[in-house]
Amino acid sequence: MMTIKAFSLVSAVERELLMGDRDRINIECVECCGKNLYVGTNDCFIYHFLLEEKTLPTGTAAFTATKQLHRHLGFKKPVNELRAASALNRLLVLCDNSITLVNMMNLEPIPTGARIKGAVTFALNENPVSGDPFCVEVCIISVKRRTIQVFMVYEDRVQIVKEVSTPEQPFAVAVDGHFLCLALTTQYIILNYNTGVSQDLFPYCSEEKRPIVKRIGRQEFLLAGPGGLGMFATVAGISQRAPVHWSENVIGAAVCFPYVIALDDEFITVHSMLDQQQKQTLPFKEGHILQDFEGRVIVTTSKGVYILVPLPLEKQIQDLLASRRVEEALVLAKGVRRNIPKEKFQVMYRRILQQAGFIQFAQLQFPEAKELFRSGQLDVRELISLYPFLLPTSSSFTRSHPPLHEYADLNQLTQGDQEKMAKCKRFLMSYLNEVRSTEVANGYKEDIDTALLKLYAEADHNSLLDLLVTENFCLLTDSAVWLEKHKKYFALGLLYHYNNQDAAALQLWVNIVNGDICDSTRSDLYEYVVDFLTYCLDHELVWKYADWVLQKSEEVGVQVFTKRPLDEQQKNSFNPEDVISCLKKYPKALVRYLEHLVIDRRLQKEEYHTHLALLYLEEVLQQRPSANGKGAEVTEMQAKLRSLLQKSDLYRVHFLIDKIQGTGLHMESAILHGKLEEHEKALCILVHELKDFAAAEDYCLWSSEGRGDPYRQRLFHTLLAIYLRGDPSDCELVVPAVDLLNHHATEFDAAEVLQLLPDTWSVQLLCPFLTGAMRHSIHTKRMTQVALGLAKSENLIYKYSKMKLKGSSVQLSDKKLCQVCQNPFCKPVFVKYPNGGLVHTHCAANRHTNQNSPSPGNRT
Amino acid sequence: MRKPDVKIVLLGDMNVGKTSLLHRYMERRFQDTVSTVGGAFYLKQWRSYNISIWDTAGREQFHGLGSMYCRGAGAIILTYDVNHLQSLVELEDRFLGLTDTANTDCLFAIVGNKLDLAEEGAAEDQENEQDSSREAGGSCVPAKVPKQVKLEDAVALYKKILKYRMLDEKDVPAAEKMCFETSAKTGYNVDYLFETLFDMVVPMILRQRAEGPPQTVVISDYEKQPKQMKSGCCA
Ligand SMILES: Nc1nc2c(ncn2[C@@H]2O[C@H](COP(=O)(O)OP(=O)(O)OP(=O)(O)O)[C@@H](O)[C@H]2O)c(=O)[nH]1
Ligand SMILES: [Mg+2]
């Protein structure tokens, strides 16, 4: 059985003080009221003691009783019961079936001799129904069979107020308000002496076993039940608490919240009312009386008086915690809530929760621990400080005193068990991560985040990076040292960056990429650095590392210039001339950069366009030094060159023509001539040099793009002329000429073509051209007719409306107002809208310019 | 201590598994028990209500306490052991009389426990639906015995209780709804039992609240026939 020390037993009245060596004298009853202790004996004496409590240096309480008086009552009977009524300064003494009143101080009987006769036992009503403070209510079991009587007892008189008869002989009584709780021969009942209504509680054979009826608080009684139970019952006849299980032969019981104390012939047992568990057993031989008086529990043998001193609840709770009985400690703490001032309780309870949390923590019961830490509002640093080196050196934290737990650190707690240690660290990680953004963290976010960073770094945890790239309070120096120690250089860079030390960050990362230091966090660190520089606002850093990134890779490195954020580009904060001169050594990068300027940003500057074209050209020439152009695949570079030549109008054409002369880049030179509007020259090159008739046809199409039909027709005619101009016997150009006509019939002026064609050509040969030309011609004619017809009818419609409007007359008068400005017309000039509305001419004009004003059409 | 809004009491012979049922529901596990001494008490928070559940002792010795525990009860769970006919008989003979002190509108549930031991009800799986228990083979679990008490017997008892309490079948939940077969060991039907009852007592709580202060403070004069003093009989 798990026990707790809830009470200690101390002696109050030594045997010698009472009876000396007279062996036959026994204690019959006791009463304690404030410091007054009364003892009644079997030889009809009452003793009065003054009880002094003092605390020994050891912290335990001790009592000394000083005898004041003793007095013989004048009978040969024992003193059965004593009860003090301090408001009346009276002691009620039951002796020889009669209750007499004596003065509390001098034990003299009162002169009136008022007494209650015929009482077997009695009880005071501690919840009296009369409001009279100078009267106590006494309830007796009468010597008359099955009779209970209720008396009012005043300073010097008594008065019977009620007599009720009970169904069976009563053996014990307690009273609360109008309710009597009675032990009858075979059962306990609640009896309302005012109404006579009774309520059975439960059967109990009072003749076999001594019943106990004890009022324990407002409207609640404690009863001895079957099988050694202590039963609770309210005046309503119900039980609100589970019973406690004491022993079979209990002779006395008392309550000292939250404990029920019971006495049998060998032990004093202590049960908690909160969880019904037995908490303490004190050996106590020949126990005779157990009673509580206003919270003071007195126990006697027949020879001596003892006091059960409760240990302070806090001490009890601490003892429970010390033996790791968290659940019980919490139950006890919660249970005594109402017995402790609220402020004090909250502080105490919070501390208990925290301590309990550490107990669970030490047993690796993390969810429980977490919940306790949370509800106990633990200063997280208490937990962090368990882990060596986690708190920043600058932290001002010191552990609370007295300590919340007995552990110096985690090593001691886990006794060096690495696995346990790892578990604890994982717990702290998740716990800190959870609380860091809550109000628990307020005031020491630095300590928390720094600790978290250290844990992550040590455990090689992914979240390290997340921590550093989001808002955090990691302390720079402490964290930096730790990250370096754990070789988390990439993360260290992030830390520097977070602390606005980009130069340091970059230096670290560059060193990692260069292999000077080792950290494999990111395999794409180079790209990361490029990206970083791309968005880096410190341009000096970009310039500083431009060469480094370009040397690593021209294509990727150039991104630091080409992919800069848009808003920055618009500010043109990097001067293109500077960039170009920087990129001189990196031709591929330079091409990319110029492409960026020309194509992406569409900068309309001749130099960039020419420069780019030239670079393309050089590259093309380099790729095919012995180029003759024929049949060779068009390389990507060549395609880019052509595209630029075609699309841009800014480069210096003559300069490029000079460059391209004799290189065999016919297509390109055709494009260049085309740019100069030298279409004949261009087409000649395509036809004669390249013999690429399809390209020639294409040329006609793209060169004329967006320039109208006649321009295109001219190009096609030029091409046809080139074909036909050749030697007629040279059949080589006949086929393309025929194809050209047949494929593009509609691009020609058929009449003009027919004049040009040699007579020898058959109609069959030109059939598609002729049909096409014919169809086109007819189509054009018909379309024109349709258009003409439509135009005529539209004209007619307008004429009609005009006639209609002119048809009716308009009368202007003072009452006619302009629909726009609501003013009358002063001159016979107005505008009339189709819906009939009249407005001033200037208003109409305004309205046309200002579309927001309401239309008069809406108003009418 | 929070004041409970309603009280539910478990009654039944010793060893039928009252404590185990309650333990299974409250603590979510099955564990060795000792025969209950006196009684025990749990407070269950259900929605916004506090429901007190009393586990009573089935032992003859504590039989006399039953009436007091039942006083003011809103629901009573009469528990028997499906493999032990006598435990059902006892409910009528010994326990029904204890319920006189319960509220007049007190609900009754009849619960046959230890279904896992019965051949028929070899529903080991906690998740099983109520009726599928009949199909389970049960050959794999030894020491099964044919179920001694049929659900119909419980239904018959339920009807007898209504007669005893002089209630009309129309005014109370149907017998089929109030007779349960459970296993505290496997957890079968246990949540269902308690939660069905909780849902049924909530309207009672609301009704009580509407009617005014709980009757636990003053002795209810209107309780069925205040046990007037049997005085005079031997005078
Ligand atoms: N197989 C099986 N055994 C059970 C079940 N429920 C209870 N038991 C066992 O039956 C025995 C009695 O269970 P308890 O819960 O203590 O019975 P009780 O009704 O509370 O008994 P008292 O407290 O004496 O009234 C214990 O050994 C339990 O392990 C069940 O559903 N299946
Ligand atoms: Mg039990």
mmCIF file with all atom_site columns, C-alpha atoms in Angstrom, chain B residues 5-163:
data_model
loop_
_atom_site.group_PDB
_atom_site.id
_atom_site.type_symbol
_atom_site.label_atom_id
_atom_site.label_alt_id
_atom_site.label_comp_id
_atom_site.label_asym_id
_atom_site.label_entity_id
_atom_site.label_seq_id
_atom_site.pdbx_PDB_ins_code
_atom_site.Cartn_x
_atom_site.Cartn_y
_atom_site.Cartn_z
_atom_site.occupancy
_atom_site.B_iso_or_equiv
_atom_site.pdbx_formal_charge
_atom_site.auth_seq_id
_atom_site.auth_comp_id
_atom_site.auth_asym_id
_atom_site.auth_atom_id
_atom_site.pdbx_PDB_model_num
ATOM 1   C CA . ASP B 1 5   ? -26.557 16.815  -13.161 1.00 0.00 ? 5   ASP B CA 1
ATOM 2   C CA . VAL B 1 6   ? -27.825 13.267  -13.172 1.00 0.00 ? 6   VAL B CA 1
ATOM 3   C CA . LYS B 1 7   ? -27.008 9.952   -11.609 1.00 0.00 ? 7   LYS B CA 1
ATOM 4   C CA . ILE B 1 8   ? -26.706 6.562   -13.254 1.00 0.00 ? 8   ILE B CA 1
ATOM 5   C CA . VAL B 1 9   ? -26.400 3.463   -11.107 1.00 0.00 ? 9   VAL B CA 1
ATOM 6   C CA . LEU B 1 10  ? -25.059 0.056   -12.020 1.00 0.00 ? 10  LEU B CA 1
ATOM 7   C CA . LEU B 1 11  ? -26.789 -2.798  -10.202 1.00 0.00 ? 11  LEU B CA 1
ATOM 8   C CA . GLY B 1 12  ? -26.355 -6.533  -10.436 1.00 0.00 ? 12  GLY B CA 1
ATOM 9   C CA . ASP B 1 13  ? -25.067 -9.621  -8.748  1.00 0.00 ? 13  ASP B CA 1
ATOM 10  C CA . MET B 1 14  ? -21.447 -9.912  -7.778  1.00 0.00 ? 14  MET B CA 1
ATOM 11  C CA . ASN B 1 15  ? -19.050 -10.981 -10.448 1.00 0.00 ? 15  ASN B CA 1
ATOM 12  C CA . VAL B 1 16  ? -21.270 -10.096 -13.417 1.00 0.00 ? 16  VAL B CA 1
ATOM 13  C CA . GLY B 1 17  ? -18.772 -7.416  -14.469 1.00 0.00 ? 17  GLY B CA 1
ATOM 14  C CA . LYS B 1 18  ? -20.195 -4.059  -13.386 1.00 0.00 ? 18  LYS B CA 1
ATOM 15  C CA . THR B 1 19  ? -16.851 -2.676  -12.379 1.00 0.00 ? 19  THR B CA 1
ATOM 16  C CA . SER B 1 20  ? -15.243 -4.052  -15.506 1.00 0.00 ? 20  SER B CA 1
ATOM 17  C CA . LEU B 1 21  ? -17.840 -2.431  -17.741 1.00 0.00 ? 21  LEU B CA 1
ATOM 18  C CA . LEU B 1 22  ? -17.395 0.927   -16.124 1.00 0.00 ? 22  LEU B CA 1
ATOM 19  C CA . HIS B 1 23  ? -13.671 0.589   -16.162 1.00 0.00 ? 23  HIS B CA 1
ATOM 20  C CA . ARG B 1 24  ? -13.698 -0.341  -19.806 1.00 0.00 ? 24  ARG B CA 1
ATOM 21  C CA . TYR B 1 25  ? -15.743 2.699   -20.617 1.00 0.00 ? 25  TYR B CA 1
ATOM 22  C CA . MET B 1 26  ? -13.915 5.195   -18.458 1.00 0.00 ? 26  MET B CA 1
ATOM 23  C CA . GLU B 1 27  ? -10.344 3.936   -18.731 1.00 0.00 ? 27  GLU B CA 1
ATOM 24  C CA . ARG B 1 28  ? -10.618 2.253   -22.108 1.00 0.00 ? 28  ARG B CA 1
ATOM 25  C CA . ARG B 1 29  ? -9.161  -1.001  -20.936 1.00 0.00 ? 29  ARG B CA 1
ATOM 26  C CA . PHE B 1 30  ? -9.941  -4.316  -19.303 1.00 0.00 ? 30  PHE B CA 1
ATOM 27  C CA . GLN B 1 31  ? -8.080  -5.085  -16.206 1.00 0.00 ? 31  GLN B CA 1
ATOM 28  C CA . ASP B 1 32  ? -8.285  -7.410  -13.301 1.00 0.00 ? 32  ASP B CA 1
ATOM 29  C CA . THR B 1 33  ? -10.752 -6.220  -10.715 1.00 0.00 ? 33  THR B CA 1
ATOM 30  C CA . VAL B 1 34  ? -11.399 -6.979  -7.119  1.00 0.00 ? 34  VAL B CA 1
ATOM 31  C CA . SER B 1 35  ? -14.907 -7.457  -5.914  1.00 0.00 ? 35  SER B CA 1
ATOM 32  C CA . THR B 1 36  ? -16.234 -4.000  -5.160  1.00 0.00 ? 36  THR B CA 1
ATOM 33  C CA . VAL B 1 37  ? -16.482 -2.935  -1.562  1.00 0.00 ? 37  VAL B CA 1
ATOM 34  C CA . GLY B 1 38  ? -19.350 -0.593  -0.812  1.00 0.00 ? 38  GLY B CA 1
ATOM 35  C CA . GLY B 1 39  ? -19.418 1.293   -4.059  1.00 0.00 ? 39  GLY B CA 1
ATOM 36  C CA . ALA B 1 40  ? -17.453 3.570   -6.279  1.00 0.00 ? 40  ALA B CA 1
ATOM 37  C CA . PHE B 1 41  ? -18.207 6.670   -8.102  1.00 0.00 ? 41  PHE B CA 1
ATOM 38  C CA . TYR B 1 42  ? -17.148 8.305   -11.352 1.00 0.00 ? 42  TYR B CA 1
ATOM 39  C CA . LEU B 1 43  ? -17.915 11.663  -12.803 1.00 0.00 ? 43  LEU B CA 1
ATOM 40  C CA . LYS B 1 44  ? -18.258 11.762  -16.549 1.00 0.00 ? 44  LYS B CA 1
ATOM 41  C CA . GLN B 1 45  ? -18.373 14.917  -18.563 1.00 0.00 ? 45  GLN B CA 1
ATOM 42  C CA . TRP B 1 46  ? -20.815 14.365  -21.381 1.00 0.00 ? 46  TRP B CA 1
ATOM 43  C CA . ARG B 1 47  ? -21.287 17.351  -23.631 1.00 0.00 ? 47  ARG B CA 1
ATOM 44  C CA . SER B 1 48  ? -21.893 20.130  -21.136 1.00 0.00 ? 48  SER B CA 1
ATOM 45  C CA . TYR B 1 49  ? -23.315 17.844  -18.496 1.00 0.00 ? 49  TYR B CA 1
ATOM 46  C CA . ASN B 1 50  ? -21.834 16.127  -15.500 1.00 0.00 ? 50  ASN B CA 1
ATOM 47  C CA . ILE B 1 51  ? -23.059 12.611  -15.126 1.00 0.00 ? 51  ILE B CA 1
ATOM 48  C CA . SER B 1 52  ? -22.248 10.661  -12.014 1.00 0.00 ? 52  SER B CA 1
ATOM 49  C CA . ILE B 1 53  ? -22.020 6.939   -12.418 1.00 0.00 ? 53  ILE B CA 1
ATOM 50  C CA . TRP B 1 54  ? -22.169 4.734   -9.377  1.00 0.00 ? 54  TRP B CA 1
ATOM 51  C CA . ASP B 1 55  ? -20.684 1.283   -9.388  1.00 0.00 ? 55  ASP B CA 1
ATOM 52  C CA . THR B 1 56  ? -22.287 -0.715  -6.624  1.00 0.00 ? 56  THR B CA 1
ATOM 53  C CA . ALA B 1 57  ? -21.148 -3.826  -4.869  1.00 0.00 ? 57  ALA B CA 1
ATOM 54  C CA . GLY B 1 58  ? -22.997 -6.990  -5.823  1.00 0.00 ? 58  GLY B CA 1
ATOM 55  C CA . ARG B 1 59  ? -22.017 -8.847  -2.705  1.00 0.00 ? 59  ARG B CA 1
ATOM 56  C CA . GLU B 1 60  ? -24.901 -9.748  -0.438  1.00 0.00 ? 60  GLU B CA 1
ATOM 57  C CA . GLN B 1 61  ? -23.178 -7.998  2.429   1.00 0.00 ? 61  GLN B CA 1
ATOM 58  C CA . PHE B 1 62  ? -23.614 -4.617  0.783   1.00 0.00 ? 62  PHE B CA 1
ATOM 59  C CA . HIS B 1 63  ? -27.028 -5.245  -0.595  1.00 0.00 ? 63  HIS B CA 1
ATOM 60  C CA . GLY B 1 64  ? -28.629 -2.863  1.876   1.00 0.00 ? 64  GLY B CA 1
ATOM 61  C CA . LEU B 1 65  ? -26.735 0.098   0.461   1.00 0.00 ? 65  LEU B CA 1
ATOM 62  C CA . GLY B 1 66  ? -28.445 -0.227  -2.914  1.00 0.00 ? 66  GLY B CA 1
ATOM 63  C CA . SER B 1 67  ? -31.554 1.742   -2.038  1.00 0.00 ? 67  SER B CA 1
ATOM 64  C CA . MET B 1 68  ? -29.560 4.715   -0.961  1.00 0.00 ? 68  MET B CA 1
ATOM 65  C CA . TYR B 1 69  ? -27.403 4.639   -4.078  1.00 0.00 ? 69  TYR B CA 1
ATOM 66  C CA . CYS B 1 70  ? -30.476 4.451   -6.257  1.00 0.00 ? 70  CYS B CA 1
ATOM 67  C CA . ARG B 1 71  ? -32.158 7.383   -4.579  1.00 0.00 ? 71  ARG B CA 1
ATOM 68  C CA . GLY B 1 72  ? -32.718 10.069  -7.165  1.00 0.00 ? 72  GLY B CA 1
ATOM 69  C CA . ALA B 1 73  ? -31.186 8.009   -9.977  1.00 0.00 ? 73  ALA B CA 1
ATOM 70  C CA . GLY B 1 74  ? -32.025 9.021   -13.523 1.00 0.00 ? 74  GLY B CA 1
ATOM 71  C CA . ALA B 1 75  ? -31.047 5.702   -15.030 1.00 0.00 ? 75  ALA B CA 1
ATOM 72  C CA . ILE B 1 76  ? -30.275 2.261   -13.698 1.00 0.00 ? 76  ILE B CA 1
ATOM 73  C CA . ILE B 1 77  ? -28.236 -0.340  -15.485 1.00 0.00 ? 77  ILE B CA 1
ATOM 74  C CA . LEU B 1 78  ? -29.247 -3.811  -14.385 1.00 0.00 ? 78  LEU B CA 1
ATOM 75  C CA . THR B 1 79  ? -26.381 -6.103  -15.202 1.00 0.00 ? 79  THR B CA 1
ATOM 76  C CA . TYR B 1 80  ? -26.277 -9.877  -15.544 1.00 0.00 ? 80  TYR B CA 1
ATOM 77  C CA . ASP B 1 81  ? -23.888 -12.448 -16.919 1.00 0.00 ? 81  ASP B CA 1
ATOM 78  C CA . VAL B 1 82  ? -25.102 -13.995 -20.183 1.00 0.00 ? 82  VAL B CA 1
ATOM 79  C CA . ASN B 1 83  ? -23.624 -17.314 -19.149 1.00 0.00 ? 83  ASN B CA 1
ATOM 80  C CA . HIS B 1 84  ? -25.237 -17.387 -15.795 1.00 0.00 ? 84  HIS B CA 1
ATOM 81  C CA . LEU B 1 85  ? -29.014 -17.574 -15.727 1.00 0.00 ? 85  LEU B CA 1
ATOM 82  C CA . GLN B 1 86  ? -29.196 -17.079 -11.993 1.00 0.00 ? 86  GLN B CA 1
ATOM 83  C CA . SER B 1 87  ? -27.670 -13.631 -12.344 1.00 0.00 ? 87  SER B CA 1
ATOM 84  C CA . LEU B 1 88  ? -30.670 -12.591 -14.420 1.00 0.00 ? 88  LEU B CA 1
ATOM 85  C CA . VAL B 1 89  ? -33.083 -14.115 -11.952 1.00 0.00 ? 89  VAL B CA 1
ATOM 86  C CA . GLU B 1 90  ? -31.390 -12.196 -9.154  1.00 0.00 ? 90  GLU B CA 1
ATOM 87  C CA . LEU B 1 91  ? -32.035 -8.936  -10.921 1.00 0.00 ? 91  LEU B CA 1
ATOM 88  C CA . GLU B 1 92  ? -35.736 -9.459  -10.507 1.00 0.00 ? 92  GLU B CA 1
ATOM 89  C CA . ASP B 1 93  ? -35.629 -11.101 -7.105  1.00 0.00 ? 93  ASP B CA 1
ATOM 90  C CA . ARG B 1 94  ? -33.062 -9.003  -5.315  1.00 0.00 ? 94  ARG B CA 1
ATOM 91  C CA . PHE B 1 95  ? -32.252 -5.844  -7.178  1.00 0.00 ? 95  PHE B CA 1
ATOM 92  C CA . LEU B 1 96  ? -35.494 -4.587  -8.608  1.00 0.00 ? 96  LEU B CA 1
ATOM 93  C CA . GLY B 1 97  ? -36.746 -3.684  -5.151  1.00 0.00 ? 97  GLY B CA 1
ATOM 94  C CA . LEU B 1 98  ? -33.771 -1.404  -4.612  1.00 0.00 ? 98  LEU B CA 1
ATOM 95  C CA . THR B 1 99  ? -34.897 0.837   -7.417  1.00 0.00 ? 99  THR B CA 1
ATOM 96  C CA . ASP B 1 100 ? -37.971 2.105   -5.580  1.00 0.00 ? 100 ASP B CA 1
ATOM 97  C CA . THR B 1 101 ? -36.013 5.153   -4.499  1.00 0.00 ? 101 THR B CA 1
ATOM 98  C CA . ALA B 1 102 ? -35.042 6.117   -8.054  1.00 0.00 ? 102 ALA B CA 1
ATOM 99  C CA . ASN B 1 103 ? -36.721 8.993   -9.858  1.00 0.00 ? 103 ASN B CA 1
ATOM 100 C CA . THR B 1 104 ? -40.196 8.235   -11.161 1.00 0.00 ? 104 THR B CA 1
ATOM 101 C CA . ASP B 1 105 ? -39.012 8.742   -14.720 1.00 0.00 ? 105 ASP B CA 1
ATOM 102 C CA . CYS B 1 106 ? -35.908 6.628   -14.170 1.00 0.00 ? 106 CYS B CA 1
ATOM 103 C CA . LEU B 1 107 ? -34.715 4.736   -17.252 1.00 0.00 ? 107 LEU B CA 1
ATOM 104 C CA . PHE B 1 108 ? -33.831 1.080   -17.086 1.00 0.00 ? 108 PHE B CA 1
ATOM 105 C CA . ALA B 1 109 ? -31.264 -0.711  -19.162 1.00 0.00 ? 109 ALA B CA 1
ATOM 106 C CA . ILE B 1 110 ? -30.681 -4.443  -18.942 1.00 0.00 ? 110 ILE B CA 1
ATOM 107 C CA . VAL B 1 111 ? -27.204 -5.523  -19.814 1.00 0.00 ? 111 VAL B CA 1
ATOM 108 C CA . GLY B 1 112 ? -25.948 -9.048  -20.401 1.00 0.00 ? 112 GLY B CA 1
ATOM 109 C CA . ASN B 1 113 ? -22.204 -8.957  -19.983 1.00 0.00 ? 113 ASN B CA 1
ATOM 110 C CA . LYS B 1 114 ? -19.370 -11.393 -20.737 1.00 0.00 ? 114 LYS B CA 1
ATOM 111 C CA . LEU B 1 115 ? -20.732 -12.056 -24.193 1.00 0.00 ? 115 LEU B CA 1
ATOM 112 C CA . ASP B 1 116 ? -17.227 -12.976 -25.268 1.00 0.00 ? 116 ASP B CA 1
ATOM 113 C CA . LEU B 1 117 ? -17.422 -16.161 -23.237 1.00 0.00 ? 117 LEU B CA 1
ATOM 114 C CA . ALA B 1 118 ? -20.586 -17.343 -24.939 1.00 0.00 ? 118 ALA B CA 1
ATOM 115 C CA . GLU B 1 119 ? -20.424 -19.541 -27.982 1.00 0.00 ? 119 GLU B CA 1
ATOM 116 C CA . GLU B 1 120 ? -23.046 -17.648 -29.838 1.00 0.00 ? 120 GLU B CA 1
ATOM 117 C CA . GLY B 1 121 ? -21.649 -14.292 -29.136 1.00 0.00 ? 121 GLY B CA 1
ATOM 118 C CA . ALA B 1 122 ? -18.069 -14.958 -29.999 1.00 0.00 ? 122 ALA B CA 1
ATOM 119 C CA . ALA B 1 123 ? -17.706 -11.484 -31.352 1.00 0.00 ? 123 ALA B CA 1
ATOM 120 C CA . GLU B 1 124 ? -14.138 -10.800 -30.548 1.00 0.00 ? 124 GLU B CA 1
ATOM 121 C CA . ASP B 1 125 ? -13.983 -7.797  -32.724 1.00 0.00 ? 125 ASP B CA 1
ATOM 122 C CA . GLN B 1 126 ? -14.806 -4.653  -30.917 1.00 0.00 ? 126 GLN B CA 1
ATOM 123 C CA . GLU B 1 127 ? -15.927 -2.934  -34.061 1.00 0.00 ? 127 GLU B CA 1
ATOM 124 C CA . ASN B 1 128 ? -18.560 -5.525  -34.882 1.00 0.00 ? 128 ASN B CA 1
ATOM 125 C CA . GLU B 1 129 ? -22.088 -4.481  -35.434 1.00 0.00 ? 129 GLU B CA 1
ATOM 126 C CA . GLN B 1 130 ? -24.611 -5.677  -32.987 1.00 0.00 ? 130 GLN B CA 1
ATOM 127 C CA . ASP B 1 131 ? -26.207 -8.387  -35.108 1.00 0.00 ? 131 ASP B CA 1
ATOM 128 C CA . SER B 1 132 ? -23.079 -9.752  -36.738 1.00 0.00 ? 132 SER B CA 1
ATOM 129 C CA . SER B 1 133 ? -22.239 -11.328 -33.434 1.00 0.00 ? 133 SER B CA 1
ATOM 130 C CA . ARG B 1 134 ? -24.471 -14.203 -34.377 1.00 0.00 ? 134 ARG B CA 1
ATOM 131 C CA . GLU B 1 135 ? -22.451 -15.250 -37.393 1.00 0.00 ? 135 GLU B CA 1
ATOM 132 C CA . ALA B 1 136 ? -19.064 -15.447 -35.780 1.00 0.00 ? 136 ALA B CA 1
ATOM 133 C CA . GLY B 1 137 ? -17.701 -18.974 -35.662 1.00 0.00 ? 137 GLY B CA 1
ATOM 134 C CA . GLY B 1 138 ? -16.065 -18.987 -32.304 1.00 0.00 ? 138 GLY B CA 1
ATOM 135 C CA . SER B 1 139 ? -14.279 -22.245 -32.944 1.00 0.00 ? 139 SER B CA 1
ATOM 136 C CA . CYS B 1 140 ? -10.923 -20.622 -32.541 1.00 0.00 ? 140 CYS B CA 1
ATOM 137 C CA . VAL B 1 141 ? -11.513 -19.503 -28.989 1.00 0.00 ? 141 VAL B CA 1
ATOM 138 C CA . PRO B 1 142 ? -11.653 -22.383 -26.564 1.00 0.00 ? 142 PRO B CA 1
ATOM 139 C CA . ALA B 1 143 ? -13.732 -22.658 -23.406 1.00 0.00 ? 143 ALA B CA 1
ATOM 140 C CA . LYS B 1 144 ? -16.817 -21.230 -24.982 1.00 0.00 ? 144 LYS B CA 1
ATOM 141 C CA . VAL B 1 145 ? -20.079 -22.339 -23.601 1.00 0.00 ? 145 VAL B CA 1
ATOM 142 C CA . PRO B 1 146 ? -23.516 -22.006 -25.094 1.00 0.00 ? 146 PRO B CA 1
ATOM 143 C CA . LYS B 1 147 ? -25.075 -18.779 -24.044 1.00 0.00 ? 147 LYS B CA 1
ATOM 144 C CA . GLN B 1 148 ? -27.385 -19.409 -21.149 1.00 0.00 ? 148 GLN B CA 1
ATOM 145 C CA . VAL B 1 149 ? -29.437 -16.270 -21.243 1.00 0.00 ? 149 VAL B CA 1
ATOM 146 C CA . LYS B 1 150 ? -31.146 -15.207 -24.424 1.00 0.00 ? 150 LYS B CA 1
ATOM 147 C CA . LEU B 1 151 ? -31.760 -11.615 -25.257 1.00 0.00 ? 151 LEU B CA 1
ATOM 148 C CA . GLU B 1 152 ? -35.491 -12.421 -25.232 1.00 0.00 ? 152 GLU B CA 1
ATOM 149 C CA . ASP B 1 153 ? -35.202 -13.267 -21.537 1.00 0.00 ? 153 ASP B CA 1
ATOM 150 C CA . ALA B 1 154 ? -33.843 -9.821  -20.879 1.00 0.00 ? 154 ALA B CA 1
ATOM 151 C CA . VAL B 1 155 ? -36.634 -8.301  -22.932 1.00 0.00 ? 155 VAL B CA 1
ATOM 152 C CA . ALA B 1 156 ? -39.138 -10.231 -20.851 1.00 0.00 ? 156 ALA B CA 1
ATOM 153 C CA . LEU B 1 157 ? -37.553 -8.896  -17.685 1.00 0.00 ? 157 LEU B CA 1
ATOM 154 C CA . TYR B 1 158 ? -37.693 -5.395  -19.022 1.00 0.00 ? 158 TYR B CA 1
ATOM 155 C CA . LYS B 1 159 ? -41.407 -5.745  -19.525 1.00 0.00 ? 159 LYS B CA 1
ATOM 156 C CA . LYS B 1 160 ? -41.817 -7.068  -16.022 1.00 0.00 ? 160 LYS B CA 1
ATOM 157 C CA . ILE B 1 161 ? -39.972 -4.039  -14.717 1.00 0.00 ? 161 ILE B CA 1
ATOM 158 C CA . LEU B 1 162 ? -42.370 -1.764  -16.504 1.00 0.00 ? 162 LEU B CA 1
ATOM 159 C CA . LYS B 1 163 ? -45.250 -3.578  -14.856 1.00 0.00 ? 163 LYS B CA 1
#
